[in-house]
mmCIF file of C-alpha atoms and ligand atoms in Angstrom:
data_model
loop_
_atom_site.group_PDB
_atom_site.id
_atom_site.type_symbol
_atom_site.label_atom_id
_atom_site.label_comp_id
_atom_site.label_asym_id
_atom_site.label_seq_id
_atom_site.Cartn_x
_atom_site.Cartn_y
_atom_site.Cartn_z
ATOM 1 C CA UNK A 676 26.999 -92.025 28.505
ATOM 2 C CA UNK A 677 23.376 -92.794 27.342
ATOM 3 C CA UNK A 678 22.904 -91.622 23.766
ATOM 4 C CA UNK A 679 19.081 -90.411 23.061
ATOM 5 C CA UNK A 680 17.347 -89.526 20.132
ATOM 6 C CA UNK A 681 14.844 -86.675 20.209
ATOM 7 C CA UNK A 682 11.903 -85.560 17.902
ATOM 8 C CA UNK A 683 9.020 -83.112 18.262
ATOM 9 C CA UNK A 684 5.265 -84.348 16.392
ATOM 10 C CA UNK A 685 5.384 -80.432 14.489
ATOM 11 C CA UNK A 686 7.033 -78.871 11.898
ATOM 12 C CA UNK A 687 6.891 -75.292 12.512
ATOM 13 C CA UNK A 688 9.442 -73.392 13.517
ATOM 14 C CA UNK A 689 7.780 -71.444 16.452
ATOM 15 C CA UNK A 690 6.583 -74.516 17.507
ATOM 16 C CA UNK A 691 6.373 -75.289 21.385
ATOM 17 C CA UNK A 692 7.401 -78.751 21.447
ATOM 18 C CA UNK A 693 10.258 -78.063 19.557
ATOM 19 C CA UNK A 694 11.380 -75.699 22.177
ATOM 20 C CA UNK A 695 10.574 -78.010 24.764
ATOM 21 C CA UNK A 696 12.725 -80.696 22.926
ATOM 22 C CA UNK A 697 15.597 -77.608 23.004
ATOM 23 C CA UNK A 698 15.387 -77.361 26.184
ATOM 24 C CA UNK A 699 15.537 -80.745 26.994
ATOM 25 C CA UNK A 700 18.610 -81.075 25.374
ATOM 26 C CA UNK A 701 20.026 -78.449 27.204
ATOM 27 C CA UNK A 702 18.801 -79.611 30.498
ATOM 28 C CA UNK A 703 19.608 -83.115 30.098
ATOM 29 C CA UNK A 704 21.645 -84.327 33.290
ATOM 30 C CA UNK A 705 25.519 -85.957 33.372
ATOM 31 C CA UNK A 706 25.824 -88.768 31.733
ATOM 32 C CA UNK A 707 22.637 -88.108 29.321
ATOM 33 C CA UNK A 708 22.979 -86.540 25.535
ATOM 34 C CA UNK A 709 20.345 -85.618 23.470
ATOM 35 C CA UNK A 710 20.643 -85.373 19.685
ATOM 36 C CA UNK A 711 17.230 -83.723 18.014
ATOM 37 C CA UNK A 712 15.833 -85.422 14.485
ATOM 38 C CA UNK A 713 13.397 -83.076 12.585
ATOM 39 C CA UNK A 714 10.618 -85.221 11.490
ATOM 40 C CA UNK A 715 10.465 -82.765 8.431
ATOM 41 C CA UNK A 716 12.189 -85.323 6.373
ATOM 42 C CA UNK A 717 9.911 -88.217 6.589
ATOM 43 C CA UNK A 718 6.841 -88.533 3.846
ATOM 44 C CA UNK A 719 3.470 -89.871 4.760
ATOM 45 C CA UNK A 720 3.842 -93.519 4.953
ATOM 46 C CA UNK A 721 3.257 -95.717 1.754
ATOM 47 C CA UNK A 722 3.246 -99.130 1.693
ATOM 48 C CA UNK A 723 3.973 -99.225 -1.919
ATOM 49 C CA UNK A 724 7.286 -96.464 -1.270
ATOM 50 C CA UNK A 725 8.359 -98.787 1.464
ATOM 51 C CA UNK A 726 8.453 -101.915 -0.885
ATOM 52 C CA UNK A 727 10.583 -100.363 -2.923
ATOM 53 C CA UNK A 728 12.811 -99.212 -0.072
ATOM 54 C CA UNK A 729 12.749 -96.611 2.677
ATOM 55 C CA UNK A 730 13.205 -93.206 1.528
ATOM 56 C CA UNK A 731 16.403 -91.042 2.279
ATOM 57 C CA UNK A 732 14.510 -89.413 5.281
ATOM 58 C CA UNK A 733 13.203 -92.684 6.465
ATOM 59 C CA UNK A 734 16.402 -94.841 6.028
ATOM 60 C CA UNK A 735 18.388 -91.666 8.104
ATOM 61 C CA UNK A 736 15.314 -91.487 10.887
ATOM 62 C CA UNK A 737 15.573 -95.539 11.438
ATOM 63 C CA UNK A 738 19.072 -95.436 11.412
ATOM 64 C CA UNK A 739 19.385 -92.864 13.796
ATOM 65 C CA UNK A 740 16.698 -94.771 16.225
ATOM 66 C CA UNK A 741 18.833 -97.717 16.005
ATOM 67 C CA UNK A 742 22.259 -96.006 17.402
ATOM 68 C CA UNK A 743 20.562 -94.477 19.881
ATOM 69 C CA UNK A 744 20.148 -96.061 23.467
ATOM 70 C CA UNK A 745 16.401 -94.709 23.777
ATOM 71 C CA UNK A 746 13.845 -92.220 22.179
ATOM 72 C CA UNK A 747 12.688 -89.205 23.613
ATOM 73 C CA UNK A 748 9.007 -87.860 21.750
ATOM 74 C CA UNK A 749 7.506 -84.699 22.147
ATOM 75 C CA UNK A 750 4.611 -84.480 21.235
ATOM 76 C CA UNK A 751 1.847 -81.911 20.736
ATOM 77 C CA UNK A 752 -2.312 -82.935 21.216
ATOM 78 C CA UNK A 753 -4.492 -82.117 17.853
ATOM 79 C CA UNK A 754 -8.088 -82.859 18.371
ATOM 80 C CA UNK A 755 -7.557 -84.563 21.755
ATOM 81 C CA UNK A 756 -4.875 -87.052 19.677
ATOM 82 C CA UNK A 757 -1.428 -87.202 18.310
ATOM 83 C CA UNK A 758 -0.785 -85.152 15.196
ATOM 84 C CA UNK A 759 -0.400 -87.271 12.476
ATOM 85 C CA UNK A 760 3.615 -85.978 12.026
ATOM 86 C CA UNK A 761 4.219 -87.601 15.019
ATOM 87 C CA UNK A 762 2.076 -90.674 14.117
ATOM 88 C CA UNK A 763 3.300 -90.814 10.318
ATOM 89 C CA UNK A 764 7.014 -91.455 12.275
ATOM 90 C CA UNK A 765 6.156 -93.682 14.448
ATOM 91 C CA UNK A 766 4.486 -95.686 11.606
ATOM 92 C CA UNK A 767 7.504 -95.778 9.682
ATOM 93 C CA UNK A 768 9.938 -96.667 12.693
ATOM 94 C CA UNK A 769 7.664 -99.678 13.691
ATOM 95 C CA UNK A 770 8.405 -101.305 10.484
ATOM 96 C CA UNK A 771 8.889 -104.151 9.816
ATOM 97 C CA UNK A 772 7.765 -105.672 12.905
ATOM 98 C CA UNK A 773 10.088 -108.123 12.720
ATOM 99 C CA UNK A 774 13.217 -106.304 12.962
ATOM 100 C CA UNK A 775 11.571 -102.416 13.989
ATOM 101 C CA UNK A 776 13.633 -99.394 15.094
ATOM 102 C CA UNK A 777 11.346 -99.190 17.794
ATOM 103 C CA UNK A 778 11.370 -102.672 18.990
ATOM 104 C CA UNK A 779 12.796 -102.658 22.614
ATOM 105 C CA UNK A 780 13.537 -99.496 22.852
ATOM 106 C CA UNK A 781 13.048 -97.360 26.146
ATOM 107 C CA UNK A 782 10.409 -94.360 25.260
ATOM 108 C CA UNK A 783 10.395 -91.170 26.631
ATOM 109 C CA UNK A 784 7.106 -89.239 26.463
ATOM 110 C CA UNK A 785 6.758 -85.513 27.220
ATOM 111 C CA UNK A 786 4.903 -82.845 25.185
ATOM 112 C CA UNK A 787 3.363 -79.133 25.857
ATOM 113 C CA UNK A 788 -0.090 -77.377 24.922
ATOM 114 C CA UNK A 789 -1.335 -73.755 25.113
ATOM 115 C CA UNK A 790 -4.485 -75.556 26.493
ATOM 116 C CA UNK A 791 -4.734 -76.442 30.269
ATOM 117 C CA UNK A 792 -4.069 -80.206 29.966
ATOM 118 C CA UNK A 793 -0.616 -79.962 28.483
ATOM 119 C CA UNK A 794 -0.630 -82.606 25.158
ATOM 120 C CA UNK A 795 -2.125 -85.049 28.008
ATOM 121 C CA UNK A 796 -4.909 -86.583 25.254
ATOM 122 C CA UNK A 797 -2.065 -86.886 22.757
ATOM 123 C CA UNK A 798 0.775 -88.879 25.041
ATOM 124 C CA UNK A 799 -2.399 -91.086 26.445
ATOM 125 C CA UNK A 800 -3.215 -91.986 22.625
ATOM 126 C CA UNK A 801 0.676 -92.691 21.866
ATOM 127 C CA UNK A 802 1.267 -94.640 24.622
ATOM 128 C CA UNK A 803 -1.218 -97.052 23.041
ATOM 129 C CA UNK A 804 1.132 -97.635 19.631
ATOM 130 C CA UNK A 805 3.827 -99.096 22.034
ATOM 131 C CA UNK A 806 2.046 -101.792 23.196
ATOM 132 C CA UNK A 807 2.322 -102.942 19.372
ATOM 133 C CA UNK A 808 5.837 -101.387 18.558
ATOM 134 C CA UNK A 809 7.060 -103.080 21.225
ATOM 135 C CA UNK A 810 8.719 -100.095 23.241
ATOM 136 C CA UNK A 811 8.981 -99.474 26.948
ATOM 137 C CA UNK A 812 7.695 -96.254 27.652
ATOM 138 C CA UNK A 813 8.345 -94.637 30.993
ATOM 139 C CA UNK A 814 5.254 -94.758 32.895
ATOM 140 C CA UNK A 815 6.335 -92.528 35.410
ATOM 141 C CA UNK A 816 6.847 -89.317 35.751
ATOM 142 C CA UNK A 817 4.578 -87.817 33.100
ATOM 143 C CA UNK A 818 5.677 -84.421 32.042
ATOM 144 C CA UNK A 819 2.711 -81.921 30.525
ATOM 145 C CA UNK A 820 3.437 -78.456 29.659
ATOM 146 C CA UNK A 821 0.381 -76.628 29.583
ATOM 147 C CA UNK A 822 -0.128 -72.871 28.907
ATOM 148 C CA UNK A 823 2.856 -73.196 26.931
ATOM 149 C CA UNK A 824 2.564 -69.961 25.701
ATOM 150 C CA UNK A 825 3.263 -68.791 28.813
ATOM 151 C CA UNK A 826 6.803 -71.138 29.462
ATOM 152 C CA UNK A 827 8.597 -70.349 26.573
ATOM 153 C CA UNK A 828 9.459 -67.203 25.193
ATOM 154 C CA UNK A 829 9.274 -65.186 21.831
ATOM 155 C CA UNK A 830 12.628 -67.085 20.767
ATOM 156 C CA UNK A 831 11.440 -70.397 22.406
ATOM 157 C CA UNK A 832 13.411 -70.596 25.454
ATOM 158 C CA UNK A 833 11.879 -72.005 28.073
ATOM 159 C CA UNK A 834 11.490 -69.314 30.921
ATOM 160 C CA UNK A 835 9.602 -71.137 33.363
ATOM 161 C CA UNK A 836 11.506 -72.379 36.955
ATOM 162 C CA UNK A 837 8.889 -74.899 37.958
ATOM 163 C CA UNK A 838 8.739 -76.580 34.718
ATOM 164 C CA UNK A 839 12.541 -76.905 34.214
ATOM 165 C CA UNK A 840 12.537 -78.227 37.646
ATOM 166 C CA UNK A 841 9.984 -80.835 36.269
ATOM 167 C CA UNK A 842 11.798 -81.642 32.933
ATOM 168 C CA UNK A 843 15.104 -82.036 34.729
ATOM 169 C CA UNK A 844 13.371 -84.614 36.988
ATOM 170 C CA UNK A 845 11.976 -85.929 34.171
ATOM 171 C CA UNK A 846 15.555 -86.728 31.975
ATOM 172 C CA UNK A 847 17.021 -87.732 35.338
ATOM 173 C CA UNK A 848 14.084 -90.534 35.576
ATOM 174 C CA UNK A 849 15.033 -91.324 31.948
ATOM 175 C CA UNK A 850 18.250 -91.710 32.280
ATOM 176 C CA UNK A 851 17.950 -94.285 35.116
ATOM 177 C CA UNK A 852 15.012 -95.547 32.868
ATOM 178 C CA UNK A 853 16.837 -96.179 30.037
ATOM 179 C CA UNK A 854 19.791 -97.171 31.462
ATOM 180 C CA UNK A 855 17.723 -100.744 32.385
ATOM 181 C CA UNK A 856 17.918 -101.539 29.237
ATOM 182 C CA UNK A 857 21.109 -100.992 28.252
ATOM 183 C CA UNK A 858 23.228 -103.173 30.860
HETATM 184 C C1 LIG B 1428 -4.747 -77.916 18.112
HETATM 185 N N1 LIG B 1428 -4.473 -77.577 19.419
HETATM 186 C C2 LIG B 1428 -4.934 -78.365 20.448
HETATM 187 N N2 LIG B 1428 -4.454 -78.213 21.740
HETATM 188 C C3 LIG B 1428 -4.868 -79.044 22.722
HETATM 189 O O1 LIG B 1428 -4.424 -78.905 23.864
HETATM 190 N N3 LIG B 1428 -5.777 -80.030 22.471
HETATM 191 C C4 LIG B 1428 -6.291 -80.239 21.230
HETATM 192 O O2 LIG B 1428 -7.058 -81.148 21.049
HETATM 193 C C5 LIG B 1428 -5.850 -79.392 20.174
HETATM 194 N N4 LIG B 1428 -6.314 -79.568 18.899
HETATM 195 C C6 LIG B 1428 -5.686 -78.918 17.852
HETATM 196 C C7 LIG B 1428 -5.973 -79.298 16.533
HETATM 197 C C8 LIG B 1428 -5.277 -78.726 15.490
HETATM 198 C C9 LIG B 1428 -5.542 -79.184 14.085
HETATM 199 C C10 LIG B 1428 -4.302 -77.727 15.744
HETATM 200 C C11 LIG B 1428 -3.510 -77.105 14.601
HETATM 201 C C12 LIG B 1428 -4.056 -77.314 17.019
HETATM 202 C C13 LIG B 1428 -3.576 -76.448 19.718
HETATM 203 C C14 LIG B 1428 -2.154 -76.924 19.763
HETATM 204 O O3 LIG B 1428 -1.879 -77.444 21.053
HETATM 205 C C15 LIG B 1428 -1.222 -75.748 19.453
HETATM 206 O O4 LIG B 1428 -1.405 -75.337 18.107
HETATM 207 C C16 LIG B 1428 0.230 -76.091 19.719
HETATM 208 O O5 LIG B 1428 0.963 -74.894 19.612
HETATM 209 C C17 LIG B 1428 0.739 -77.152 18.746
HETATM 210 O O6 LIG B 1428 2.028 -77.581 19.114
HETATM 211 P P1 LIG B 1428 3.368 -76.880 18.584
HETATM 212 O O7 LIG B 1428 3.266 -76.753 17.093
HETATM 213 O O8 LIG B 1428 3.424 -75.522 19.245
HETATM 214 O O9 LIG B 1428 4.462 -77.769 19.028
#
């Protein structure tokens, strides 16, 4: 069994990449389990709160990245970027270098927009931090959800065929993905 840790880049409850983190979760292929961490209990990073040691939320959000075989981020696009919730965590994991959560870990990437290019800016921009934290992010598939508004219903429930035929491809590729690294 390949253990995973998911987390969505937004805090609100309605949001889409939450759902598409659900749904994930429940799509997730034999032999792949998904456990979701809400990102709503890590602070803005602070050098000066880290020296003194990592807050609750931090300590339990590094912990959790460390037990887990491989990440799985979904992430939403702000101003053709990644929102800084998503960022903020990925700070925080990637320290210290020495001896980071995210240090040789296998990365999953996915994320979903209302717009027409699906969180594409945002996972392009991510993909950059790993090259520094270290991680091995699936480079293939790539997994955009755009007009999200249209997937996912009033209760967040993905109700789109095609694009659970696409995520399931997607967690089966991450499955044999991660499972490289954990031999
Ligand atoms: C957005 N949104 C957005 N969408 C997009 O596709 N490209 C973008 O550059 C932006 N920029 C942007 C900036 C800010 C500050 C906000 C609040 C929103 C729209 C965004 O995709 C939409 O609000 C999603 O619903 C956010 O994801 P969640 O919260 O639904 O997961």
């Amino acid at each position: 069994m390949i253990r995973v840790l998911g987390f969505a880049g937004s805090l609100r409850r309605a949001s889409f990449n939450r759902s598409l983190l659900r749904a994930a979760q429940e799509l997730a292929p034999e032999g792949l389990e998904i456990a979701a961490f809400d990102l709503a209990v890590v602070p803005l990073y602070n050098g000066d709160v880290e020296a003194e040691g990592d807050p609750e939320g931090v300590a339990a959000f590094k912990q959790a990245i460390r037990e887990a075989d491989g990440v799985l981020m979904v992430t939403p696009e702000y101003n053709h970027g990644v929102p800084g919730v998503m960022k903020n965590a990925v700070d925080w994991a990637s320290r210290p270098p020495q001896s980071a959560a995210l240090a040789g870990k296998p990365v999953g990437l996915i994320g979903a927009s209302p717009g027409m290019t699906g969180s594409a800016r945002g996972q392009s921009q991510l993909r950059q931090a790993f090259e520094f934290t270290n991680s091995y992010c699936m480079p293939q598939p790539e997994l955009l959800v755009f007009r999200a508004h249209e997937k996912f219903d009033a209760d967040g429930r993905l109700i789109d065929e095609p694009t659970a035929g696409y995520l399931r491809r997607y967690l089966e590729a991450f499955l044999e993905w991660t499972r490289r690294f954990t031999a």
